[in-house]
Coordinates of C-alpha atoms in Angstrom, one line a residue:
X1 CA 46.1 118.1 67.9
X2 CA 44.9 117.6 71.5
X3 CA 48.7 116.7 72.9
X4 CA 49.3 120.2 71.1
X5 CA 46.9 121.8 72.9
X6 CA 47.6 120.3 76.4
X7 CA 51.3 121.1 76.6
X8 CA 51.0 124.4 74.5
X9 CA 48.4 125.7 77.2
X10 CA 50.6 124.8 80.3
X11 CA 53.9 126.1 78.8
X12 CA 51.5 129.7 79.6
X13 CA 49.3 128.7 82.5
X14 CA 49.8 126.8 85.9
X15 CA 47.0 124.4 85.7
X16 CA 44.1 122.7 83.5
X17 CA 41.3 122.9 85.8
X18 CA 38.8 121.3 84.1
X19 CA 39.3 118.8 80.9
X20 CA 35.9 119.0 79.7
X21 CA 35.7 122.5 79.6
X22 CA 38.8 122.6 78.1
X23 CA 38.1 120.4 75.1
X24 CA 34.9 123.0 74.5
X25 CA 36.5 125.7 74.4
X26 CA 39.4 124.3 71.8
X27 CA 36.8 122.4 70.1
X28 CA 37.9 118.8 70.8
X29 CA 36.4 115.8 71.4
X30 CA 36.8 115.3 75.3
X31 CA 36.9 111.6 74.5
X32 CA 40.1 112.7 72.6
X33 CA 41.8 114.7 75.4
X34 CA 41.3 112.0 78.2
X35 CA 43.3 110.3 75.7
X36 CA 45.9 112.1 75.4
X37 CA 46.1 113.2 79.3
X38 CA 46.4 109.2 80.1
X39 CA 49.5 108.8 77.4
X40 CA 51.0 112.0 78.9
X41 CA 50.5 111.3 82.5
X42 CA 52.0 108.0 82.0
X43 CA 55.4 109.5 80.3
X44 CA 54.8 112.4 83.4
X45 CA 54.9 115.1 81.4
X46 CA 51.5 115.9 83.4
X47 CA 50.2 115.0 86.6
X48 CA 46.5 114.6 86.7
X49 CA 43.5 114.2 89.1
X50 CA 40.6 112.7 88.7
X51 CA 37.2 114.9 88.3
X52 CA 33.7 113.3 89.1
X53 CA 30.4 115.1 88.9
X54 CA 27.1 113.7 89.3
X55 CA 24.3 114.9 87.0
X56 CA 20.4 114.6 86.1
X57 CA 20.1 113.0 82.5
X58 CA 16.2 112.5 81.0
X59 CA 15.2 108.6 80.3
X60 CA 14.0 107.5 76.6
X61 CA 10.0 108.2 78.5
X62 CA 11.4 111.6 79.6
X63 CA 12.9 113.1 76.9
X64 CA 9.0 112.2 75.0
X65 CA 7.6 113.6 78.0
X66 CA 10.0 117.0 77.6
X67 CA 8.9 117.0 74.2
X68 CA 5.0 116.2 73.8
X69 CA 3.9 117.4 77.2
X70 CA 3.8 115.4 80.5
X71 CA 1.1 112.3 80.5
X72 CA -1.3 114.3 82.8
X73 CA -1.4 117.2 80.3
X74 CA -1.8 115.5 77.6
X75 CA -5.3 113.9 79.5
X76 CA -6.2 117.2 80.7
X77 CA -5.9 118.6 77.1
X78 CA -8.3 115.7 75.3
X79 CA -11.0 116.3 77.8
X80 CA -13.3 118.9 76.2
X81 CA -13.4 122.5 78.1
X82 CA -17.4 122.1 78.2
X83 CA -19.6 118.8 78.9
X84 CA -17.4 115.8 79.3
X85 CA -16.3 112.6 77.6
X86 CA -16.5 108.7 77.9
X87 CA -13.4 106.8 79.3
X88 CA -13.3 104.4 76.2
X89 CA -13.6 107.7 74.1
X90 CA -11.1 109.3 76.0
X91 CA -8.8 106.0 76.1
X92 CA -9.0 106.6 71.7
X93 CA -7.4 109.6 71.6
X94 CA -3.9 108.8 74.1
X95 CA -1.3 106.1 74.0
X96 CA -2.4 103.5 76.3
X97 CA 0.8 104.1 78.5
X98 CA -0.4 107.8 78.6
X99 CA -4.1 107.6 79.1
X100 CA -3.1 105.1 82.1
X101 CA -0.6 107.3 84.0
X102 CA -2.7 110.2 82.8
X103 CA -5.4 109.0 84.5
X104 CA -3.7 108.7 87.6
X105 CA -1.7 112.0 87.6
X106 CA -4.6 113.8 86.5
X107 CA -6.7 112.3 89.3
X108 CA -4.2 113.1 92.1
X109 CA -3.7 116.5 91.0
X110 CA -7.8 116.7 91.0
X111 CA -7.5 118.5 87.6
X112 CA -10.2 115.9 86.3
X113 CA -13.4 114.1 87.8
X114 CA -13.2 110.4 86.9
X115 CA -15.9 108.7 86.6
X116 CA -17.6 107.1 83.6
X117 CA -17.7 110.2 81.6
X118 CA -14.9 112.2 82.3
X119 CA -14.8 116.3 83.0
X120 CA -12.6 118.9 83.8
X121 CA -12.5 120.1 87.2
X122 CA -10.3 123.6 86.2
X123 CA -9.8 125.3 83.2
X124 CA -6.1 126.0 83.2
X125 CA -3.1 123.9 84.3
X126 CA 0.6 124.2 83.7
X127 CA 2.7 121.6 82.8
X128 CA 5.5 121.6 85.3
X129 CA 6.6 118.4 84.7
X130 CA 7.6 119.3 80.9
X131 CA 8.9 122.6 82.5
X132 CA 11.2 120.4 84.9
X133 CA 12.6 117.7 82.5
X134 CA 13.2 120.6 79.8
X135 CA 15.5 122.5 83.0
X136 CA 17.2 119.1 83.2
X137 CA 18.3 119.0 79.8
X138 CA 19.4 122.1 79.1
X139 CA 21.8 121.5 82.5
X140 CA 20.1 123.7 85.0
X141 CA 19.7 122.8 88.6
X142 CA 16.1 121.7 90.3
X143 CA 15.3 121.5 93.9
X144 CA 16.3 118.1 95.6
X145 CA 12.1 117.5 95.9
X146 CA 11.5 118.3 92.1
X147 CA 14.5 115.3 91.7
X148 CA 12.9 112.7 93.7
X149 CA 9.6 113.5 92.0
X150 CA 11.1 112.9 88.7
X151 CA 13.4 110.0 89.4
X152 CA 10.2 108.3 91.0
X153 CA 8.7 108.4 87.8
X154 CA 12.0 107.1 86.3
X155 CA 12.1 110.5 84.3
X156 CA 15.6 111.1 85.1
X157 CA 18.4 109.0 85.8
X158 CA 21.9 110.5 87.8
X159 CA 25.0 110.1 85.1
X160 CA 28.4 109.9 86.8
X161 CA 30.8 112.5 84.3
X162 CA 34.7 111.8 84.8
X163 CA 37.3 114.0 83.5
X164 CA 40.5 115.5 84.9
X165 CA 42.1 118.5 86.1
X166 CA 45.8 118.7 84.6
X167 CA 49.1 120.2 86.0
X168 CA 52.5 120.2 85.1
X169 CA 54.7 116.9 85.5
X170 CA 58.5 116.5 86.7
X171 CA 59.0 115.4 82.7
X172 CA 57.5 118.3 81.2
X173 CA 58.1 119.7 77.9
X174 CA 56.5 122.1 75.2
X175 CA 56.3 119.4 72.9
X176 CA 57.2 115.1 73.7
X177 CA 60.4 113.8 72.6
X178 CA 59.9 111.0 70.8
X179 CA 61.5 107.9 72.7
X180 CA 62.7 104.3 71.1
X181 CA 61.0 101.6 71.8
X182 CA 63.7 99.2 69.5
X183 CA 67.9 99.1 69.5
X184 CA 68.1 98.4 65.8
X185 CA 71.2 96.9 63.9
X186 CA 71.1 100.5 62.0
X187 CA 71.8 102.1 65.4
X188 CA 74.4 100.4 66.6
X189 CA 75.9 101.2 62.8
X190 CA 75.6 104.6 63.0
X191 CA 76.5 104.9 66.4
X192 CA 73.5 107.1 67.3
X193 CA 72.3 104.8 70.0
X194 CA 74.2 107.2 72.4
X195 CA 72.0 109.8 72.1
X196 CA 68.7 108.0 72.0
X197 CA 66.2 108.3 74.7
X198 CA 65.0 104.8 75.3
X199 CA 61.2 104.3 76.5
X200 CA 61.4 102.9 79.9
X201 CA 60.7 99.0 79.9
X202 CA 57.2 98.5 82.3
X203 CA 58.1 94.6 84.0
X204 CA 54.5 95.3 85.1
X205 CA 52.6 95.5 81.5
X206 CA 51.2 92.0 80.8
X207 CA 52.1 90.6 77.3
X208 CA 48.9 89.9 74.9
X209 CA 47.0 86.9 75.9
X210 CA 48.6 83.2 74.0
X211 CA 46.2 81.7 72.2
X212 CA 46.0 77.9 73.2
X213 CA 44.2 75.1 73.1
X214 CA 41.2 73.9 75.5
X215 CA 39.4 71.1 76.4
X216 CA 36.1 70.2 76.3
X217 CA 33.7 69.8 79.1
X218 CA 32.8 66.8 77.4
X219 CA 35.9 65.8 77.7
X220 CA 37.0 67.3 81.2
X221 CA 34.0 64.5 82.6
X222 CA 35.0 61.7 80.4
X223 CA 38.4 61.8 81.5
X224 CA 36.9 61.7 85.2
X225 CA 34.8 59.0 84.6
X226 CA 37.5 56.8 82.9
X227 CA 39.7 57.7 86.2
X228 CA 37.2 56.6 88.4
X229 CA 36.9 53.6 86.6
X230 CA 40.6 52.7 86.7
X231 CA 40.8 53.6 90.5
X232 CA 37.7 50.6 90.6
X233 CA 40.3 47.9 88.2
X234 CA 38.4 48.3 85.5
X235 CA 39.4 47.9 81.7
X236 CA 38.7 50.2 78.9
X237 CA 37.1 48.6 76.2
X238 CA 38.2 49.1 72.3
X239 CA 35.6 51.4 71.0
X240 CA 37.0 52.7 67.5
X241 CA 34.5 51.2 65.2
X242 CA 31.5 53.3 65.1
X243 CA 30.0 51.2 61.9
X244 CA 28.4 48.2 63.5
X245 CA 26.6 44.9 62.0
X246 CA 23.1 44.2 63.2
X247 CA 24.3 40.7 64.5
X248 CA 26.9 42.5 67.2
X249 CA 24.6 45.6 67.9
X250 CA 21.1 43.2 68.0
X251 CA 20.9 40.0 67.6
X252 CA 24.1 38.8 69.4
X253 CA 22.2 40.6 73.0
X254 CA 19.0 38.3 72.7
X255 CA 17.3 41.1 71.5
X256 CA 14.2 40.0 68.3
X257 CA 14.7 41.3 64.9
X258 CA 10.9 42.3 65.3
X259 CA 11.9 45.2 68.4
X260 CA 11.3 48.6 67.7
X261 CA 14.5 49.7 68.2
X262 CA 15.0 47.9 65.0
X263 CA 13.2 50.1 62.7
X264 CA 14.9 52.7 60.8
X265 CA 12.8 55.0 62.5
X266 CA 14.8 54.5 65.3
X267 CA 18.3 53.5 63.4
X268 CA 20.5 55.0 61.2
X269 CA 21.8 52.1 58.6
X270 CA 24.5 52.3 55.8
X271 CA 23.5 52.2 52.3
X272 CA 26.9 51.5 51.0
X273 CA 28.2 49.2 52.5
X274 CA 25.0 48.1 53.5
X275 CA 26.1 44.5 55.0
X276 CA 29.0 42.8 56.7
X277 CA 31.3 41.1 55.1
X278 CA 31.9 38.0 57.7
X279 CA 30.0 36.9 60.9
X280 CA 31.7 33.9 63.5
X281 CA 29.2 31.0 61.5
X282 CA 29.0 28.9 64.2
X283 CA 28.5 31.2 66.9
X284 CA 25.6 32.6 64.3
X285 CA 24.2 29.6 64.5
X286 CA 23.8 29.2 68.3
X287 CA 22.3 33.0 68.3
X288 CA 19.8 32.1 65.6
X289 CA 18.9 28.2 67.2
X290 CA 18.4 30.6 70.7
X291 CA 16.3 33.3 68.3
X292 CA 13.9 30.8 67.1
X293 CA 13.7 27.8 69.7
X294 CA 15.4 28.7 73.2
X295 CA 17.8 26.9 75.2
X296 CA 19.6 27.8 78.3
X297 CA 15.9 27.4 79.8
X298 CA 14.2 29.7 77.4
X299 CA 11.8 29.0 75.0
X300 CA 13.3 31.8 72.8
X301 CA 11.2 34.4 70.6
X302 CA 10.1 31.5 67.8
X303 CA 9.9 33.3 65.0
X304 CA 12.1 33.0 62.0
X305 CA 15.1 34.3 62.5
X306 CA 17.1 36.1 59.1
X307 CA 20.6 36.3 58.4
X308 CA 20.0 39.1 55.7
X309 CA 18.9 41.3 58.9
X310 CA 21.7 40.4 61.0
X311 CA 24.0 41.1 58.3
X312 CA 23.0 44.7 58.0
X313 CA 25.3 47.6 58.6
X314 CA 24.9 50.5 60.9
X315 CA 25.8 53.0 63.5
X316 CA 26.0 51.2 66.6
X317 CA 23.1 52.6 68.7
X318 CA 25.2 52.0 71.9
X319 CA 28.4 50.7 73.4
X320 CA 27.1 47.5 74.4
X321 CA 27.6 46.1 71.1
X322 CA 31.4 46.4 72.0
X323 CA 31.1 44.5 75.3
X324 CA 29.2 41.8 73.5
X325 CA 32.2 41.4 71.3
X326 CA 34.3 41.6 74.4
X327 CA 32.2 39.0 76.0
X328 CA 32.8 36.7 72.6
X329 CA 36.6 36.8 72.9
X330 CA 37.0 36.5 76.4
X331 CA 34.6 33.3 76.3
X332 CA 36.7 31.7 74.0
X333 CA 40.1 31.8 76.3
X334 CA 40.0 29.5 80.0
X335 CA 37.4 31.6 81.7
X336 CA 39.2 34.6 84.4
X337 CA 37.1 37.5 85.5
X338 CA 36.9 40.9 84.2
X339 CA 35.5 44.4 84.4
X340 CA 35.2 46.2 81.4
X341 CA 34.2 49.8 80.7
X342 CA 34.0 52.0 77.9
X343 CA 32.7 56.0 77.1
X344 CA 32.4 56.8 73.3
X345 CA 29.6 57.8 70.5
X346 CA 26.4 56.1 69.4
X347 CA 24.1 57.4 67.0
X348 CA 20.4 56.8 67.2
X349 CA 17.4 58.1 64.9
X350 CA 15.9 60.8 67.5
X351 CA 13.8 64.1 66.9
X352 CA 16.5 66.6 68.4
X353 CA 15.3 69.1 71.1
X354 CA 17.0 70.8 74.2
X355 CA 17.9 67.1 76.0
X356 CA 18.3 65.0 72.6
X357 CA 20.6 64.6 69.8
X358 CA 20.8 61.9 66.9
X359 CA 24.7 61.2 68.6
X360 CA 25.7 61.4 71.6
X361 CA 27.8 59.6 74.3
X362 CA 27.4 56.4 76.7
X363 CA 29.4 55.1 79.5
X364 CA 29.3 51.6 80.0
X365 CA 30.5 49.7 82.9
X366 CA 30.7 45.7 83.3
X367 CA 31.8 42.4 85.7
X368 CA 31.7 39.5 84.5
X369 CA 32.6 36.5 87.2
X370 CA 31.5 33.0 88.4
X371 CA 27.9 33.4 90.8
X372 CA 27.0 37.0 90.7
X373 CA 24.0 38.2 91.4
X374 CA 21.6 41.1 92.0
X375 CA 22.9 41.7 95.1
X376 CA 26.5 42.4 93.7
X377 CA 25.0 44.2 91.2
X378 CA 23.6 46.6 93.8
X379 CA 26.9 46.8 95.5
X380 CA 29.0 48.3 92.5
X381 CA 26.6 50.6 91.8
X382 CA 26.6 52.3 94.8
X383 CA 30.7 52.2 94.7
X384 CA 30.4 53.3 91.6
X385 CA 27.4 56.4 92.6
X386 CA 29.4 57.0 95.3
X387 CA 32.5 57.7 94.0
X388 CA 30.6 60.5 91.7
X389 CA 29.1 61.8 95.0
X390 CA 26.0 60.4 94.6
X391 CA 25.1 58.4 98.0
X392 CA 21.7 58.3 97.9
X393 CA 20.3 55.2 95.4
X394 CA 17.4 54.0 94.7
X395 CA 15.9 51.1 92.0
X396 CA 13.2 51.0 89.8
X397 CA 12.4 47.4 88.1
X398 CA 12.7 47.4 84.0
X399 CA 12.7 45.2 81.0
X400 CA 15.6 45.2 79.0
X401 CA 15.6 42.2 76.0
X402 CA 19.5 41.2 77.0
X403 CA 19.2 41.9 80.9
X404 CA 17.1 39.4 83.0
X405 CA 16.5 41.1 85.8
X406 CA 17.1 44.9 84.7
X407 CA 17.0 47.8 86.9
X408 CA 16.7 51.5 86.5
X409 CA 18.6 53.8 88.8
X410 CA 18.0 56.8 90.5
X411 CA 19.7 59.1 92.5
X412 CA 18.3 62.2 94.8
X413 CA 19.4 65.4 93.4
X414 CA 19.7 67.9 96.1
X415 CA 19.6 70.9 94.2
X416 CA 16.5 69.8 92.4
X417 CA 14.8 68.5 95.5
X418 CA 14.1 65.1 93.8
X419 CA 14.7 61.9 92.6
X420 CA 16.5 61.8 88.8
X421 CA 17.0 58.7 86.4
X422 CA 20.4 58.4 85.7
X423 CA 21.2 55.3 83.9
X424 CA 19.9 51.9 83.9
X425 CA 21.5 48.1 84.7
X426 CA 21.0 44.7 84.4
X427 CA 22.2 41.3 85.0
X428 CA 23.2 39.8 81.1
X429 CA 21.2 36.7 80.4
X430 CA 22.0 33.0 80.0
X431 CA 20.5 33.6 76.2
X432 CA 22.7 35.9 75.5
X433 CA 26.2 34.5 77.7
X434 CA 25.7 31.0 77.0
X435 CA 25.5 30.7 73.4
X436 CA 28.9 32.5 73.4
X437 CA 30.7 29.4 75.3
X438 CA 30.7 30.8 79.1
X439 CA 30.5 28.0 81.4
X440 CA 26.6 28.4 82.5
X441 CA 28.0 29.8 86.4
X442 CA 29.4 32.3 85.1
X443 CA 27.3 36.0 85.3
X444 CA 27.6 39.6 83.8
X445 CA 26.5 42.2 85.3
X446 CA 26.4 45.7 83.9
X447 CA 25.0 49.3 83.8
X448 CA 24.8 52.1 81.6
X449 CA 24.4 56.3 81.8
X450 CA 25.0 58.9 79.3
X451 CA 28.0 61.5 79.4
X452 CA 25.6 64.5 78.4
X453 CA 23.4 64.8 81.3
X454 CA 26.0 65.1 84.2
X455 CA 27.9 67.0 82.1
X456 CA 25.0 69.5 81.6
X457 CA 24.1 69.5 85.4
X458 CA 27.6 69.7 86.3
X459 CA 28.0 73.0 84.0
X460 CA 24.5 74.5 84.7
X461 CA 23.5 73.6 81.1
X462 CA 20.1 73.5 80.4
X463 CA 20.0 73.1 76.4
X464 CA 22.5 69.7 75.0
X465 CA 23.0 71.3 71.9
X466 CA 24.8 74.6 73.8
X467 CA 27.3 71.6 74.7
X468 CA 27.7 69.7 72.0
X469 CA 27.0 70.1 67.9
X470 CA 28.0 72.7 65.4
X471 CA 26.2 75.4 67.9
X472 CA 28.3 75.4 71.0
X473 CA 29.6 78.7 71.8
X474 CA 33.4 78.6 71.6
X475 CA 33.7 80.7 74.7
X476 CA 32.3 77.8 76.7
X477 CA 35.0 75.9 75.6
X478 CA 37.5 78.2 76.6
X479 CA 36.1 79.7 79.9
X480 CA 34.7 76.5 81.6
X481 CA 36.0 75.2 84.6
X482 CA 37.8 72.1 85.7
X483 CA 35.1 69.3 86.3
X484 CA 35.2 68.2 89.9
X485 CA 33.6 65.0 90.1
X486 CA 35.4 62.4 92.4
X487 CA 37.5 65.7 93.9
X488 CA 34.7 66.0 96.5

């Protein structure tokens, strides 16, 4: 209807000056016609030119005010024509956001005395204000200083209107030819193809976005982390098995079946199947003789140690029960040095909030050679920080039951303007190596972060489950950028 109306009115007249007026006076929709003067101007049956006119449009407050009468007036009105009236009375009878710019208004314009009973100062006012905002929006012009009064009091607000003004194209017709867009085996049948007007192929229109997949920031770090790892000879460590025994996860790292940690509080264990089906027996032994007496130099925990507790399943609640079965194996072959490493799930019994989850990921990093010591422990880290471009360490003693001595690490965030924790290390100790068959000068030493909080400070994340869980925005997945640690 609107094409119709377009080329039917310049097959008589030269020009379309105006394509809002137009559309009121055929009684279209001027949405409609911009439409239609786009698809036309495109084919050039038209040439068009762009129309923009600024205009004065009232705000949600000033299409009340054009309506009930401008704040002041509405004041001036509730104060009584004789005597005079208390503020708190006066405050009753108005909308708070009226009696408080009433006030004002009034005031200024010395209509009212303000004190603590309020009177009128004249008997008569006009509401110009109302006057002005009802000239605006019935389209009438105001003087430039009845504008700025207005838009000070965010009354009015300018409104940009675009339309066109339409002419004749080198293409024009009365009425558009319909074009193919196809040559169809029918065609070339019939032979018509000759006589077919074929729509002009744009190489400039882009084709409709391909849907594909996209990686995970998650997984974007991860894979920086395992390369930074790899660039330091480090071996990744076998970390498939996400159901765990209490032996490999507790016991086997020196650490008491009386810790807290312990508690199902604070772990998540399997009813079904609730225990493990085989244990090493005599490297059981050793762990339970270093449990309940010592050894290596230690007196040990005494206590009585249980095999029914070390026999009980659950979800590992970290990585470090994989290295300790690394450890196991690689004790039992003629002793070379390693570094291990490993990133992957554990699941611990947590309250979730805006930094924790009940799952989430750790990466795990450790050397194991003849006479290490803190020292060497120090030294990795920071080529390890470093390579993350964090330069600037600092360590915090700790206790950790399976790392004699045990720091915490921080690094100096510079955007934050302060020191953050981010991750904790440790030299293994001789309760937990020894039993296991490594000759006693042989050390681990080893350290430990989570993938989450990088990954969150990397991506200006401030809420973990935004990043990971059945909540993440899908849109993050698709729109975040490629992680740049170690590209510094």
């Amino acid at each position: 209807m609107a094409e119709d109306a377009i080329l039917g009115y310049l097959a008589a007249a030269e020009e379309i000056p105006d394509s809002g007026q137009f559309a009121s006076q055929h009684g279209l929709h001027h949405s409609d016609v911009v439409n239609v003067i786009k698809s036309l101007h495109g084919f050039r049956y038209i040439d068009a030119q762009d129309i923009k006119r600024e205009s004065w449009v009232l705000t949600d407050e000033g299409k009340k005010y054009a309506a009930e009468g401008s704040p002041e007036v509405q004041l001036f009105l509730a104060v009584p024509q004789e005597g005079s009236i208390s503020k708190d009375e006066l405050q009753k009878k108005l909308q708070p956001s009226v009696f408080k710019i009433g006030c004002s208004q009034a005031g200024k314009n010395k209509w009212v005395d303000m004190g603590k009973q309020v009177s009128r100062k004249v008997q008569h006012v006009e509401d110009k204000v109302k006057e002005l905002l009802i000239r605006v929006q019935n389209g009438e012009e105001i003087s430039k200083d009845d504008v700025n009064s207005l838009k000070a009091r965010k009354l009015i607000v300018a409104q940009t209107w675009k339309g066109y003004s339409v002419r004749k194209g080198p293409n024009y017709a009365p009425k558009r030819k319909k074009v193919a867009t196809d040559l169809t085996r029918e065609n070339l049948q019939r032979g018509d193809w000759k006589e077919l007007e074929f729509k002009e192929y744009n190489f400039n229109a882009k084709g409709p976005p391909s849907e594909s997949g996209h990686l995970h920031p998650l997984l974007k770090v991860k894979q920086q982390f395992k390369n930074i790892f790899v660039q330091m000879g480090f071996e990744e460590m076998p970390t498939n098995n996400f159901v765990e025994s209490s032996f490999w996860n507790f016991d086997a790292l020196f650490q008491p079946q009386q810790h807290p940690a312990r508690d199902s509080h604070d772990t998540f264990f399997l009813e079904a199947p609730s225990t493990t089906r085989e244990l090493p027996e005599e490297y059981v032994e050793l762990v339970k003789r270093v449990h309940e007496s010592g050894g290596y130099g230690s007196r040990g925990y005494m206590y009585d140690w249980k095999r029914e507790e070390a026999n009980k399943n659950l979800l590992r609640t970290h990585t470090t029960a994989v290295s300790t079965r690394m450890l196991y194996a690689l004790a039992k072959q003629p002793f070379a040095p390693k570094r291990y490493f490993s990133i992957d799930r554990v699941f611990r019994n947590e309250s979730v909030d805006r930094t924790h989850l009940a799952e989430f990921h750790q990466i795990e990093g450790l050397v194991c050679d003849r006479g290490l010591n803190l020292g060497d422990l120090i030294g990795v880290l920071e080529d390890f920080f470093s390579r993350l471009g964090m330069s600037k360490l600092r360590f915090k003693p700790a206790y950790n039951p399976y790392t004699e001595p045990s720091m915490e690490i921080f690094s100096y965030h510079e955007g934050l303007k302060k020191w953050v924790e981010i991750g904790n290390s440790g030299m293994f100790r001789p309760e937990m190596l020894l039993p296991m068959g490594f000759p006693e000068d042989v050390r681990v030493i080893a350290w430990g972060l989570s993938l989450e909080r990088p990954t969150m400070i990397l991506y200006g994340i401030d809420n973990i489950r935004d990043l990971f869980g059945h909540k993440v925005d899908l849109s993050l997945i698709k729109r975040n950028p490629i992680c740049r640690i170690g590209l510094n």
